PDB file of C-alpha atoms in Angstrom:
ATOM      1  CA  MET A 380       0.000   0.000   0.000  1.00  0.00           C
ATOM      2  CA  SER A 381       1.294   3.413  -0.912  1.00  0.00           C
ATOM      3  CA  ALA A 382       2.859   5.475   1.870  1.00  0.00           C
ATOM      4  CA  THR A 383       1.230   8.570   0.404  1.00  0.00           C
ATOM      5  CA  LEU A 384      -2.329   9.032   1.593  1.00  0.00           C
ATOM      6  CA  PRO A 385      -4.803   9.476  -1.272  1.00  0.00           C
ATOM      7  CA  ASP A 386      -7.073  12.510  -1.413  1.00  0.00           C
ATOM      8  CA  ASN A 387     -10.026  10.222  -2.070  1.00  0.00           C
ATOM      9  CA  ALA A 388     -10.658   7.005  -0.204  1.00  0.00           C
ATOM     10  CA  ILE A 389     -12.765   5.688  -3.098  1.00  0.00           C
ATOM     11  CA  GLU A 390     -12.797   6.805  -6.732  1.00  0.00           C
ATOM     12  CA  VAL A 391     -15.002   5.447  -9.496  1.00  0.00           C
ATOM     13  CA  ARG A 392     -15.146   6.586 -13.108  1.00  0.00           C
ATOM     14  CA  GLY A 393     -17.782   5.523 -15.613  1.00  0.00           C
ATOM     15  CA  LEU A 394     -18.752   2.600 -13.387  1.00  0.00           C
ATOM     16  CA  THR A 395     -21.405   0.540 -15.150  1.00  0.00           C
ATOM     17  CA  LYS A 396     -23.034  -2.761 -14.323  1.00  0.00           C
ATOM     18  CA  GLU A 397     -25.554  -4.461 -16.568  1.00  0.00           C
ATOM     19  CA  TYR A 398     -27.062  -7.741 -15.453  1.00  0.00           C
ATOM     20  CA  ARG A 399     -27.718 -10.101 -18.325  1.00  0.00           C
ATOM     21  CA  PRO A 400     -31.319 -10.960 -19.200  1.00  0.00           C
ATOM     22  CA  GLN A 401     -32.700 -14.027 -17.496  1.00  0.00           C
ATOM     23  CA  GLY A 402     -35.691 -15.961 -18.724  1.00  0.00           C
ATOM     24  CA  GLY A 403     -38.034 -13.537 -20.397  1.00  0.00           C
ATOM     25  CA  ALA A 404     -36.839 -10.537 -18.370  1.00  0.00           C
ATOM     26  CA  PRO A 405     -34.812  -7.817 -20.122  1.00  0.00           C
ATOM     27  CA  ALA A 406     -31.259  -6.888 -19.158  1.00  0.00           C
ATOM     28  CA  LYS A 407     -31.054  -4.651 -16.076  1.00  0.00           C
ATOM     29  CA  LEU A 408     -28.767  -1.632 -15.956  1.00  0.00           C
ATOM     30  CA  ALA A 409     -27.985  -1.445 -12.244  1.00  0.00           C
ATOM     31  CA  LEU A 410     -25.258   1.228 -12.500  1.00  0.00           C
ATOM     32  CA  ASP A 411     -25.143   3.683 -15.366  1.00  0.00           C
ATOM     33  CA  ASN A 412     -21.799   5.439 -15.956  1.00  0.00           C
ATOM     34  CA  VAL A 413     -21.297   6.525 -12.329  1.00  0.00           C
ATOM     35  CA  ASP A 414     -18.500   8.971 -11.445  1.00  0.00           C
ATOM     36  CA  LEU A 415     -17.976   9.358  -7.698  1.00  0.00           C
ATOM     37  CA  ASP A 416     -15.218  10.489  -5.332  1.00  0.00           C
ATOM     38  CA  ILE A 417     -15.456   9.770  -1.607  1.00  0.00           C
ATOM     39  CA  PRO A 418     -12.954  12.029   0.185  1.00  0.00           C
ATOM     40  CA  ARG A 419     -10.530  10.493   2.662  1.00  0.00           C
ATOM     41  CA  GLY A 420     -11.708  10.951   6.246  1.00  0.00           C
ATOM     42  CA  SER A 421     -15.303  11.789   5.334  1.00  0.00           C
ATOM     43  CA  LEU A 422     -18.507  10.383   6.753  1.00  0.00           C
ATOM     44  CA  PHE A 423     -20.261   9.851   3.442  1.00  0.00           C
ATOM     45  CA  ALA A 424     -23.861   8.757   2.797  1.00  0.00           C
ATOM     46  CA  LEU A 425     -24.948   6.983  -0.383  1.00  0.00           C
ATOM     47  CA  LEU A 426     -28.728   7.154  -0.520  1.00  0.00           C
ATOM     48  CA  GLY A 427     -31.359   5.883  -2.906  1.00  0.00           C
ATOM     49  CA  PRO A 428     -34.629   3.965  -3.069  1.00  0.00           C
ATOM     50  CA  ASN A 429     -34.736   0.172  -3.206  1.00  0.00           C
ATOM     51  CA  GLY A 430     -33.231  -1.087  -6.458  1.00  0.00           C
ATOM     52  CA  ALA A 431     -31.382   2.169  -7.136  1.00  0.00           C
ATOM     53  CA  GLY A 432     -27.959   0.501  -7.383  1.00  0.00           C
ATOM     54  CA  LYS A 433     -26.494   1.003  -3.899  1.00  0.00           C
ATOM     55  CA  SER A 434     -25.904  -2.669  -3.132  1.00  0.00           C
ATOM     56  CA  THR A 435     -24.424  -3.267  -6.598  1.00  0.00           C
ATOM     57  CA  PHE A 436     -21.999  -0.396  -6.003  1.00  0.00           C
ATOM     58  CA  ILE A 437     -20.909  -1.820  -2.651  1.00  0.00           C
ATOM     59  CA  ASN A 438     -20.656  -5.375  -3.965  1.00  0.00           C
ATOM     60  CA  ILE A 439     -18.384  -4.242  -6.800  1.00  0.00           C
ATOM     61  CA  LEU A 440     -16.075  -2.612  -4.241  1.00  0.00           C
ATOM     62  CA  ALA A 441     -16.180  -5.784  -2.144  1.00  0.00           C
ATOM     63  CA  GLY A 442     -15.238  -7.925  -5.133  1.00  0.00           C
ATOM     64  CA  MET A 443     -18.511  -9.854  -5.059  1.00  0.00           C
ATOM     65  CA  VAL A 444     -19.886  -8.416  -8.321  1.00  0.00           C
ATOM     66  CA  VAL A 445     -17.892  -7.924 -11.527  1.00  0.00           C
ATOM     67  CA  LYS A 446     -18.409  -4.537 -13.161  1.00  0.00           C
ATOM     68  CA  THR A 447     -19.377  -4.318 -16.825  1.00  0.00           C
ATOM     69  CA  SER A 448     -17.196  -1.290 -17.550  1.00  0.00           C
ATOM     70  CA  GLY A 449     -15.514   1.695 -15.947  1.00  0.00           C
ATOM     71  CA  SER A 450     -12.948   1.774 -13.176  1.00  0.00           C
ATOM     72  CA  ALA A 451     -12.926   1.756  -9.384  1.00  0.00           C
ATOM     73  CA  SER A 452     -10.108   2.253  -6.913  1.00  0.00           C
ATOM     74  CA  ILE A 453      -9.980   1.836  -3.141  1.00  0.00           C
ATOM     75  CA  TRP A 454      -7.338   3.821  -1.257  1.00  0.00           C
ATOM     76  CA  GLY A 455      -5.628   4.500  -4.581  1.00  0.00           C
ATOM     77  CA  LEU A 456      -5.604   0.805  -5.546  1.00  0.00           C
ATOM     78  CA  ASP A 457      -7.399  -0.337  -8.692  1.00  0.00           C
ATOM     79  CA  ILE A 458      -9.786  -3.185  -7.839  1.00  0.00           C
ATOM     80  CA  GLU A 459      -8.795  -5.106 -10.991  1.00  0.00           C
ATOM     81  CA  ARG A 460      -5.041  -4.554 -11.060  1.00  0.00           C
ATOM     82  CA  GLU A 461      -4.518  -4.868  -7.288  1.00  0.00           C
ATOM     83  CA  PRO A 462      -7.565  -6.755  -5.989  1.00  0.00           C
ATOM     84  CA  ARG A 463      -5.928  -8.200  -2.888  1.00  0.00           C
ATOM     85  CA  ASN A 464      -4.518  -4.909  -1.620  1.00  0.00           C
ATOM     86  CA  ALA A 465      -7.713  -3.067  -2.529  1.00  0.00           C
ATOM     87  CA  LYS A 466      -9.803  -5.501  -0.476  1.00  0.00           C
ATOM     88  CA  ALA A 467      -7.393  -5.132   2.451  1.00  0.00           C
ATOM     89  CA  ALA A 468      -8.118  -1.390   2.493  1.00  0.00           C
ATOM     90  CA  ILE A 469     -11.854  -1.786   3.057  1.00  0.00           C
ATOM     91  CA  GLY A 470     -14.104  -3.356   5.669  1.00  0.00           C
ATOM     92  CA  ILE A 471     -17.682  -4.213   4.700  1.00  0.00           C
ATOM     93  CA  VAL A 472     -20.548  -4.427   7.198  1.00  0.00           C
ATOM     94  CA  PRO A 473     -23.377  -6.147   5.293  1.00  0.00           C
ATOM     95  CA  GLN A 474     -27.124  -5.820   5.822  1.00  0.00           C
ATOM     96  CA  GLU A 475     -27.459  -9.515   6.661  1.00  0.00           C
ATOM     97  CA  LEU A 476     -26.542 -10.755  10.126  1.00  0.00           C
ATOM     98  CA  ASN A 477     -24.166 -13.412   8.771  1.00  0.00           C
ATOM     99  CA  ILE A 478     -22.757 -14.588  12.083  1.00  0.00           C
ATOM    100  CA  ASP A 479     -21.957 -18.184  13.068  1.00  0.00           C
ATOM    101  CA  PRO A 480     -24.231 -18.798  16.101  1.00  0.00           C
ATOM    102  CA  PHE A 481     -21.772 -21.236  17.713  1.00  0.00           C
ATOM    103  CA  PHE A 482     -18.816 -18.848  17.829  1.00  0.00           C
ATOM    104  CA  THR A 483     -18.198 -16.327  20.581  1.00  0.00           C
ATOM    105  CA  PRO A 484     -17.386 -12.707  19.685  1.00  0.00           C
ATOM    106  CA  GLU A 485     -13.771 -13.264  20.709  1.00  0.00           C
ATOM    107  CA  GLU A 486     -13.445 -16.385  18.556  1.00  0.00           C
ATOM    108  CA  MET A 487     -15.137 -14.674  15.640  1.00  0.00           C
ATOM    109  CA  LEU A 488     -12.733 -11.734  15.651  1.00  0.00           C
ATOM    110  CA  GLU A 489      -9.750 -14.034  15.985  1.00  0.00           C
ATOM    111  CA  VAL A 490     -10.869 -16.176  13.042  1.00  0.00           C
ATOM    112  CA  GLN A 491     -11.561 -13.093  10.921  1.00  0.00           C
ATOM    113  CA  ALA A 492      -8.140 -11.661  11.735  1.00  0.00           C
ATOM    114  CA  GLY A 493      -6.573 -14.971  10.727  1.00  0.00           C
ATOM    115  CA  LEU A 494      -8.385 -14.915   7.401  1.00  0.00           C
ATOM    116  CA  TYR A 495      -6.868 -11.502   6.714  1.00  0.00           C
ATOM    117  CA  GLY A 496      -3.412 -12.732   7.682  1.00  0.00           C
ATOM    118  CA  VAL A 497      -3.088 -10.483  10.731  1.00  0.00           C
ATOM    119  CA  PRO A 498      -0.265 -11.888  12.938  1.00  0.00           C
ATOM    120  CA  LYS A 499      -1.349 -12.811  16.461  1.00  0.00           C
ATOM    121  CA  SER A 500       0.995 -10.209  17.926  1.00  0.00           C
ATOM    122  CA  GLU A 501      -0.802  -7.476  15.938  1.00  0.00           C
ATOM    123  CA  ARG A 502      -4.401  -8.491  16.572  1.00  0.00           C
ATOM    124  CA  ARG A 503      -6.609  -5.990  18.398  1.00  0.00           C
ATOM    125  CA  THR A 504      -9.389  -8.303  19.580  1.00  0.00           C
ATOM    126  CA  ASP A 505      -9.623  -6.827  23.088  1.00  0.00           C
ATOM    127  CA  ALA A 506      -9.558  -3.239  21.823  1.00  0.00           C
ATOM    128  CA  ILE A 507     -12.232  -3.937  19.183  1.00  0.00           C
ATOM    129  CA  LEU A 508     -14.523  -5.665  21.676  1.00  0.00           C
ATOM    130  CA  ASP A 509     -14.188  -2.627  23.953  1.00  0.00           C
ATOM    131  CA  MET A 510     -14.832  -0.271  21.054  1.00  0.00           C
ATOM    132  CA  VAL A 511     -18.100  -1.969  20.063  1.00  0.00           C
ATOM    133  CA  GLY A 512     -19.220  -2.458  23.667  1.00  0.00           C
ATOM    134  CA  LEU A 513     -19.015  -6.262  23.686  1.00  0.00           C
ATOM    135  CA  ALA A 514     -16.131  -6.864  26.093  1.00  0.00           C
ATOM    136  CA  ASP A 515     -18.514  -8.360  28.657  1.00  0.00           C
ATOM    137  CA  LYS A 516     -19.949 -10.692  25.968  1.00  0.00           C
ATOM    138  CA  ARG A 517     -16.603 -11.895  24.648  1.00  0.00           C
ATOM    139  CA  SER A 518     -17.267 -15.530  25.685  1.00  0.00           C
ATOM    140  CA  ALA A 519     -21.008 -15.662  24.993  1.00  0.00           C
ATOM    141  CA  TYR A 520     -22.248 -17.644  22.005  1.00  0.00           C
ATOM    142  CA  ALA A 521     -23.301 -15.352  19.169  1.00  0.00           C
ATOM    143  CA  ARG A 522     -26.762 -16.926  19.134  1.00  0.00           C
ATOM    144  CA  THR A 523     -27.412 -15.393  22.581  1.00  0.00           C
ATOM    145  CA  LEU A 524     -26.632 -11.826  21.433  1.00  0.00           C
ATOM    146  CA  SER A 525     -29.382  -9.335  20.693  1.00  0.00           C
ATOM    147  CA  GLY A 526     -29.851  -7.907  17.204  1.00  0.00           C
ATOM    148  CA  GLY A 527     -28.084  -4.685  18.154  1.00  0.00           C
ATOM    149  CA  MET A 528     -25.137  -6.572  19.628  1.00  0.00           C
ATOM    150  CA  ARG A 529     -24.823  -8.639  16.459  1.00  0.00           C
ATOM    151  CA  ARG A 530     -24.757  -5.448  14.392  1.00  0.00           C
ATOM    152  CA  ARG A 531     -21.950  -4.106  16.545  1.00  0.00           C
ATOM    153  CA  LEU A 532     -20.105  -7.404  16.243  1.00  0.00           C
ATOM    154  CA  LEU A 533     -20.286  -7.116  12.450  1.00  0.00           C
ATOM    155  CA  ILE A 534     -18.631  -3.696  12.710  1.00  0.00           C
ATOM    156  CA  GLY A 535     -15.937  -5.278  14.871  1.00  0.00           C
ATOM    157  CA  LYS A 536     -15.402  -8.059  12.302  1.00  0.00           C
ATOM    158  CA  ALA A 537     -14.968  -5.482   9.551  1.00  0.00           C
ATOM    159  CA  MET A 538     -12.279  -3.676  11.575  1.00  0.00           C
ATOM    160  CA  VAL A 539      -9.974  -6.606  12.479  1.00  0.00           C
ATOM    161  CA  HIS A 540      -7.479  -5.772   9.727  1.00  0.00           C
ATOM    162  CA  SER A 541      -7.547  -2.025  10.532  1.00  0.00           C
ATOM    163  CA  PRO A 542      -8.890  -0.895   7.144  1.00  0.00           C
ATOM    164  CA  PRO A 543      -8.867   2.855   6.469  1.00  0.00           C
ATOM    165  CA  ILE A 544     -12.370   2.568   4.919  1.00  0.00           C
ATOM    166  CA  LEU A 545     -15.498   1.128   6.524  1.00  0.00           C
ATOM    167  CA  VAL A 546     -18.657   0.488   4.496  1.00  0.00           C
ATOM    168  CA  LEU A 547     -21.934   0.202   6.427  1.00  0.00           C
ATOM    169  CA  ASP A 548     -24.832  -1.190   4.395  1.00  0.00           C
ATOM    170  CA  GLU A 549     -28.097  -0.430   6.235  1.00  0.00           C
ATOM    171  CA  PRO A 550     -26.429  -0.994   9.631  1.00  0.00           C
ATOM    172  CA  THR A 551     -29.418   0.030  11.773  1.00  0.00           C
ATOM    173  CA  ALA A 552     -32.158  -1.884   9.970  1.00  0.00           C
ATOM    174  CA  GLY A 553     -34.371  -3.492  12.594  1.00  0.00           C
ATOM    175  CA  VAL A 554     -32.409  -2.007  15.510  1.00  0.00           C
ATOM    176  CA  ASP A 555     -34.231  -0.136  18.285  1.00  0.00           C
ATOM    177  CA  ILE A 556     -33.568   3.547  18.973  1.00  0.00           C
ATOM    178  CA  GLU A 557     -31.231   3.093  21.941  1.00  0.00           C
ATOM    179  CA  LEU A 558     -29.031   0.535  20.224  1.00  0.00           C
ATOM    180  CA  ARG A 559     -29.081   2.596  17.038  1.00  0.00           C
ATOM    181  CA  GLN A 560     -27.591   5.505  18.977  1.00  0.00           C
ATOM    182  CA  GLN A 561     -24.877   3.237  20.391  1.00  0.00           C
ATOM    183  CA  LEU A 562     -24.010   2.083  16.890  1.00  0.00           C
ATOM    184  CA  TRP A 563     -23.697   5.652  15.665  1.00  0.00           C
ATOM    185  CA  ASP A 564     -21.538   6.576  18.638  1.00  0.00           C
ATOM    186  CA  ASN A 565     -19.168   3.772  17.561  1.00  0.00           C
ATOM    187  CA  VAL A 566     -19.188   4.951  13.948  1.00  0.00           C
ATOM    188  CA  VAL A 567     -18.577   8.618  14.804  1.00  0.00           C
ATOM    189  CA  ALA A 568     -15.699   7.615  17.100  1.00  0.00           C
ATOM    190  CA  LEU A 569     -14.110   5.614  14.276  1.00  0.00           C
ATOM    191  CA  ASN A 570     -14.494   8.521  11.892  1.00  0.00           C
ATOM    192  CA  LYS A 571     -12.805  10.864  14.375  1.00  0.00           C
ATOM    193  CA  GLN A 572      -9.898   8.424  14.436  1.00  0.00           C
ATOM    194  CA  GLY A 573      -9.492   8.945  10.673  1.00  0.00           C
ATOM    195  CA  VAL A 574     -11.532   6.058   9.272  1.00  0.00           C
ATOM    196  CA  THR A 575     -13.487   6.969   6.139  1.00  0.00           C
ATOM    197  CA  ILE A 576     -17.115   5.866   6.520  1.00  0.00           C
ATOM    198  CA  LEU A 577     -19.402   5.026   3.591  1.00  0.00           C
ATOM    199  CA  LEU A 578     -22.979   4.585   4.771  1.00  0.00           C
ATOM    200  CA  THR A 579     -26.184   3.485   3.110  1.00  0.00           C
ATOM    201  CA  THR A 580     -29.413   3.896   5.053  1.00  0.00           C
ATOM    202  CA  HIS A 581     -33.136   4.352   4.574  1.00  0.00           C
ATOM    203  CA  TYR A 582     -33.265   6.444   7.751  1.00  0.00           C
ATOM    204  CA  LEU A 583     -32.706   9.815   6.103  1.00  0.00           C
ATOM    205  CA  GLU A 584     -32.607  11.657   9.426  1.00  0.00           C
ATOM    206  CA  GLU A 585     -29.522   9.604  10.339  1.00  0.00           C
ATOM    207  CA  ALA A 586     -27.697  10.611   7.174  1.00  0.00           C
ATOM    208  CA  GLU A 587     -28.677  14.242   7.673  1.00  0.00           C
ATOM    209  CA  GLU A 588     -27.443  14.283  11.264  1.00  0.00           C
ATOM    210  CA  LEU A 589     -24.244  12.286  10.855  1.00  0.00           C
ATOM    211  CA  CYS A 590     -22.803  12.744   7.383  1.00  0.00           C
ATOM    212  CA  ASP A 591     -20.769  15.636   5.995  1.00  0.00           C
ATOM    213  CA  ARG A 592     -21.298  14.669   2.357  1.00  0.00           C
ATOM    214  CA  ILE A 593     -24.231  12.963   0.647  1.00  0.00           C
ATOM    215  CA  ALA A 594     -24.738  11.333  -2.743  1.00  0.00           C
ATOM    216  CA  ILE A 595     -28.102  10.156  -4.074  1.00  0.00           C
ATOM    217  CA  ILE A 596     -28.465   7.419  -6.684  1.00  0.00           C
ATOM    218  CA  ASN A 597     -31.647   6.669  -8.628  1.00  0.00           C
ATOM    219  CA  HIS A 598     -32.199   4.085 -11.374  1.00  0.00           C
ATOM    220  CA  GLY A 599     -28.438   3.481 -11.479  1.00  0.00           C
ATOM    221  CA  LYS A 600     -27.581   7.147 -12.087  1.00  0.00           C
ATOM    222  CA  LEU A 601     -25.951   9.545  -9.654  1.00  0.00           C
ATOM    223  CA  VAL A 602     -28.447  12.406  -9.305  1.00  0.00           C
ATOM    224  CA  ALA A 603     -26.726  14.320  -6.495  1.00  0.00           C
ATOM    225  CA  ASN A 604     -23.320  14.478  -4.846  1.00  0.00           C
ATOM    226  CA  ASP A 605     -22.499  17.412  -2.629  1.00  0.00           C
ATOM    227  CA  GLU A 606     -21.685  18.634   0.840  1.00  0.00           C
ATOM    228  CA  LYS A 607     -24.711  18.264   3.074  1.00  0.00           C
ATOM    229  CA  ARG A 608     -25.127  22.004   3.625  1.00  0.00           C
ATOM    230  CA  THR A 609     -25.040  22.736  -0.110  1.00  0.00           C
ATOM    231  CA  LEU A 610     -27.422  19.897  -0.910  1.00  0.00           C
ATOM    232  CA  LEU A 611     -29.989  21.074   1.633  1.00  0.00           C
ATOM    233  CA  LYS A 612     -30.061  24.497  -0.036  1.00  0.00           C
ATOM    234  CA  ARG A 613     -31.209  23.054  -3.349  1.00  0.00           C
ATOM    235  CA  LEU A 614     -34.927  23.484  -2.759  1.00  0.00           C
ATOM    236  CA  ASP A 615     -34.400  27.055  -1.499  1.00  0.00           C
ATOM    237  CA  SER A 616     -37.621  26.968   0.500  1.00  0.00           C
ATOM    238  CA  LYS A 617     -38.676  27.801   4.044  1.00  0.00           C
ATOM    239  CA  THR A 618     -41.988  28.085   5.835  1.00  0.00           C
ATOM    240  CA  LEU A 619     -42.413  30.878   8.386  1.00  0.00           C
ATOM    241  CA  THR A 620     -45.277  30.752  10.885  1.00  0.00           C
ATOM    242  CA  VAL A 621     -46.074  33.907  12.850  1.00  0.00           C
ATOM    243  CA  GLN A 622     -48.416  33.673  15.827  1.00  0.00           C
ATOM    244  CA  VAL A 623     -50.346  36.938  16.404  1.00  0.00           C
ATOM    245  CA  ASP A 624     -52.178  38.395  19.376  1.00  0.00           C
ATOM    246  CA  ARG A 625     -55.691  38.086  17.951  1.00  0.00           C
ATOM    247  CA  ALA A 626     -57.643  36.152  15.360  1.00  0.00           C
ATOM    248  CA  VAL A 627     -57.823  37.772  11.928  1.00  0.00           C
ATOM    249  CA  PRO A 628     -60.707  36.929   9.569  1.00  0.00           C
ATOM    250  CA  GLU A 629     -58.638  37.094   6.386  1.00  0.00           C
ATOM    251  CA  VAL A 630     -55.065  37.533   5.204  1.00  0.00           C
ATOM    252  CA  PRO A 631     -54.071  41.201   5.702  1.00  0.00           C
ATOM    253  CA  ALA A 632     -53.510  43.211   2.537  1.00  0.00           C
ATOM    254  CA  THR A 633     -49.894  43.839   3.554  1.00  0.00           C
ATOM    255  CA  LEU A 634     -49.244  40.082   3.209  1.00  0.00           C
ATOM    256  CA  ALA A 635     -51.103  39.468  -0.049  1.00  0.00           C
ATOM    257  CA  SER A 636     -47.935  39.564  -2.161  1.00  0.00           C
ATOM    258  CA  PHE A 637     -46.394  36.802  -0.002  1.00  0.00           C
ATOM    259  CA  HIS A 638     -49.302  34.411  -0.733  1.00  0.00           C
ATOM    260  CA  ALA A 639     -49.809  33.970   3.010  1.00  0.00           C
ATOM    261  CA  SER A 640     -52.374  31.672   4.571  1.00  0.00           C
ATOM    262  CA  LEU A 641     -54.069  31.604   7.971  1.00  0.00           C
ATOM    263  CA  GLY A 642     -54.033  28.863  10.570  1.00  0.00           C
ATOM    264  CA  ASP A 643     -54.838  28.179  14.204  1.00  0.00           C
ATOM    265  CA  GLY A 644     -58.267  29.800  13.896  1.00  0.00           C
ATOM    266  CA  GLY A 645     -56.790  32.962  12.415  1.00  0.00           C
ATOM    267  CA  HIS A 646     -54.166  33.328  15.148  1.00  0.00           C
ATOM    268  CA  ALA A 647     -51.307  32.259  12.850  1.00  0.00           C
ATOM    269  CA  VAL A 648     -50.021  33.650   9.561  1.00  0.00           C
ATOM    270  CA  GLN A 649     -48.026  31.181   7.458  1.00  0.00           C
ATOM    271  CA  VAL A 650     -45.783  32.004   4.518  1.00  0.00           C
ATOM    272  CA  THR A 651     -43.714  29.636   2.383  1.00  0.00           C
ATOM    273  CA  TYR A 652     -40.966  31.650   0.728  1.00  0.00           C
ATOM    274  CA  THR A 653     -37.668  31.472  -1.130  1.00  0.00           C
ATOM    275  CA  PRO A 654     -34.819  32.655   1.153  1.00  0.00           C
ATOM    276  CA  SER A 655     -32.621  33.643  -1.808  1.00  0.00           C
ATOM    277  CA  LYS A 656     -35.305  36.123  -2.941  1.00  0.00           C
ATOM    278  CA  THR A 657     -37.162  37.068   0.223  1.00  0.00           C
ATOM    279  CA  HIS A 658     -35.904  37.836   3.727  1.00  0.00           C
ATOM    280  CA  ALA A 659     -37.876  36.712   6.760  1.00  0.00           C
ATOM    281  CA  GLY A 660     -37.645  40.262   8.071  1.00  0.00           C
ATOM    282  CA  GLU A 661     -39.790  41.501   5.164  1.00  0.00           C
ATOM    283  CA  ILE A 662     -42.576  39.112   6.144  1.00  0.00           C
ATOM    284  CA  ILE A 663     -42.362  40.108   9.797  1.00  0.00           C
ATOM    285  CA  ASP A 664     -42.479  43.800   8.848  1.00  0.00           C
ATOM    286  CA  ALA A 665     -45.606  43.112   6.762  1.00  0.00           C
ATOM    287  CA  VAL A 666     -47.291  41.433   9.742  1.00  0.00           C
ATOM    288  CA  ARG A 667     -46.534  44.428  11.942  1.00  0.00           C
ATOM    289  CA  ALA A 668     -47.690  46.833   9.223  1.00  0.00           C
ATOM    290  CA  ALA A 669     -51.090  45.138   9.469  1.00  0.00           C
ATOM    291  CA  GLY A 670     -51.298  46.308  13.086  1.00  0.00           C
ATOM    292  CA  LEU A 671     -50.770  42.814  14.510  1.00  0.00           C
ATOM    293  CA  GLU A 672     -48.641  42.050  17.547  1.00  0.00           C
ATOM    294  CA  ILE A 673     -46.332  39.040  17.159  1.00  0.00           C
ATOM    295  CA  THR A 674     -46.421  36.537  20.035  1.00  0.00           C
ATOM    296  CA  ASP A 675     -44.278  33.769  18.562  1.00  0.00           C
ATOM    297  CA  ILE A 676     -42.309  32.854  15.419  1.00  0.00           C
ATOM    298  CA  SER A 677     -41.256  29.469  14.082  1.00  0.00           C
ATOM    299  CA  THR A 678     -39.671  28.255  10.856  1.00  0.00           C
ATOM    300  CA  VAL A 679     -39.535  24.938   9.051  1.00  0.00           C
ATOM    301  CA  GLU A 680     -36.574  24.446   6.731  1.00  0.00           C
ATOM    302  CA  THR A 681     -35.972  22.065   3.853  1.00  0.00           C
ATOM    303  CA  ASP A 682     -34.709  18.712   5.107  1.00  0.00           C
ATOM    304  CA  LEU A 683     -33.014  15.795   3.414  1.00  0.00           C
ATOM    305  CA  GLU A 684     -36.321  13.972   2.928  1.00  0.00           C
ATOM    306  CA  ASP A 685     -37.630  16.853   0.795  1.00  0.00           C
ATOM    307  CA  ILE A 686     -34.497  16.734  -1.375  1.00  0.00           C
ATOM    308  CA  PHE A 687     -34.581  12.941  -1.604  1.00  0.00           C
ATOM    309  CA  ILE A 688     -38.212  12.885  -2.729  1.00  0.00           C
ATOM    310  CA  GLN A 689     -37.600  15.569  -5.344  1.00  0.00           C
ATOM    311  CA  LEU A 690     -34.546  13.842  -6.819  1.00  0.00           C
ATOM    312  CA  THR A 691     -35.860  10.281  -6.803  1.00  0.00           C
ATOM    313  CA  ARG A 692     -39.268  10.868  -8.312  1.00  0.00           C
ATOM    314  CA  ARG A 693     -39.652   8.759 -11.430  1.00  0.00           C
ATOM    315  CA  ASP A 694     -39.886  11.818 -13.648  1.00  0.00           C
ATOM    316  CA  ALA A 695     -36.589  13.089 -12.194  1.00  0.00           C
ATOM    317  CA  ALA A 696     -34.707   9.952 -13.118  1.00  0.00           C
TER     318      ALA A 696
END
């Protein structure tokens, strides 16, 4: 592995995967000429609806699916020219809980480390068990672990060879809220240590809270790839709700140009506006110009779900 750290942990260019037709079904284009850079050290989300191409993308990186065309490199290593070293640079946490029920967490990490050729003197089994909160379960059979514990154990398995990149494919599916938070605490801690995290999830609020960069894939095409803050500005829309001191029977004339509406029995004036064209202060001034006293103000901003829905609608594909 090169001593020089790459700018991007993962780079793909023109990555395409077409599954051959089977039976009477037509060929399926799972990835369509995807270009994507995942910066080193980032906490990166790859989002998309079911069947969008996320799992195909991950499986190509893992060496489980052969690409049709294009190129992909992991930590600066081409997956075709240097497959062994490329695989050593990445740890994959799959959706499925593929854990041998008759192994203990300690045994499982030791076996996994052996498969990666990690010398016994360099194994970090104790440290990994501590990191994922399973030190007290080190000798328990895996079949006795809860779903959340098994998820954490999968993260531990993926880290035995100290890869600089960790891929999490729907890691919190079916996990309760408390255990989900524990998982994310583990992931954030790893990222702070310099590990690049690639995450797929259907819980959009998780991606919005955790990730610094987000890409969205739909029908095999990359439809967005940007810093989270920039992506959330795409819709350029906010809703301002102003509570007033008395009920008004109709929208005041001073607010007509803002296309305001009334709510809460006339005690609230609501305006959806474009922040790049209209300032909230203008709306507030118009409320006051109507002779109304403001008792409370609240705003609702564009969130990742709004962006996701807009970009993954069928007519946006």
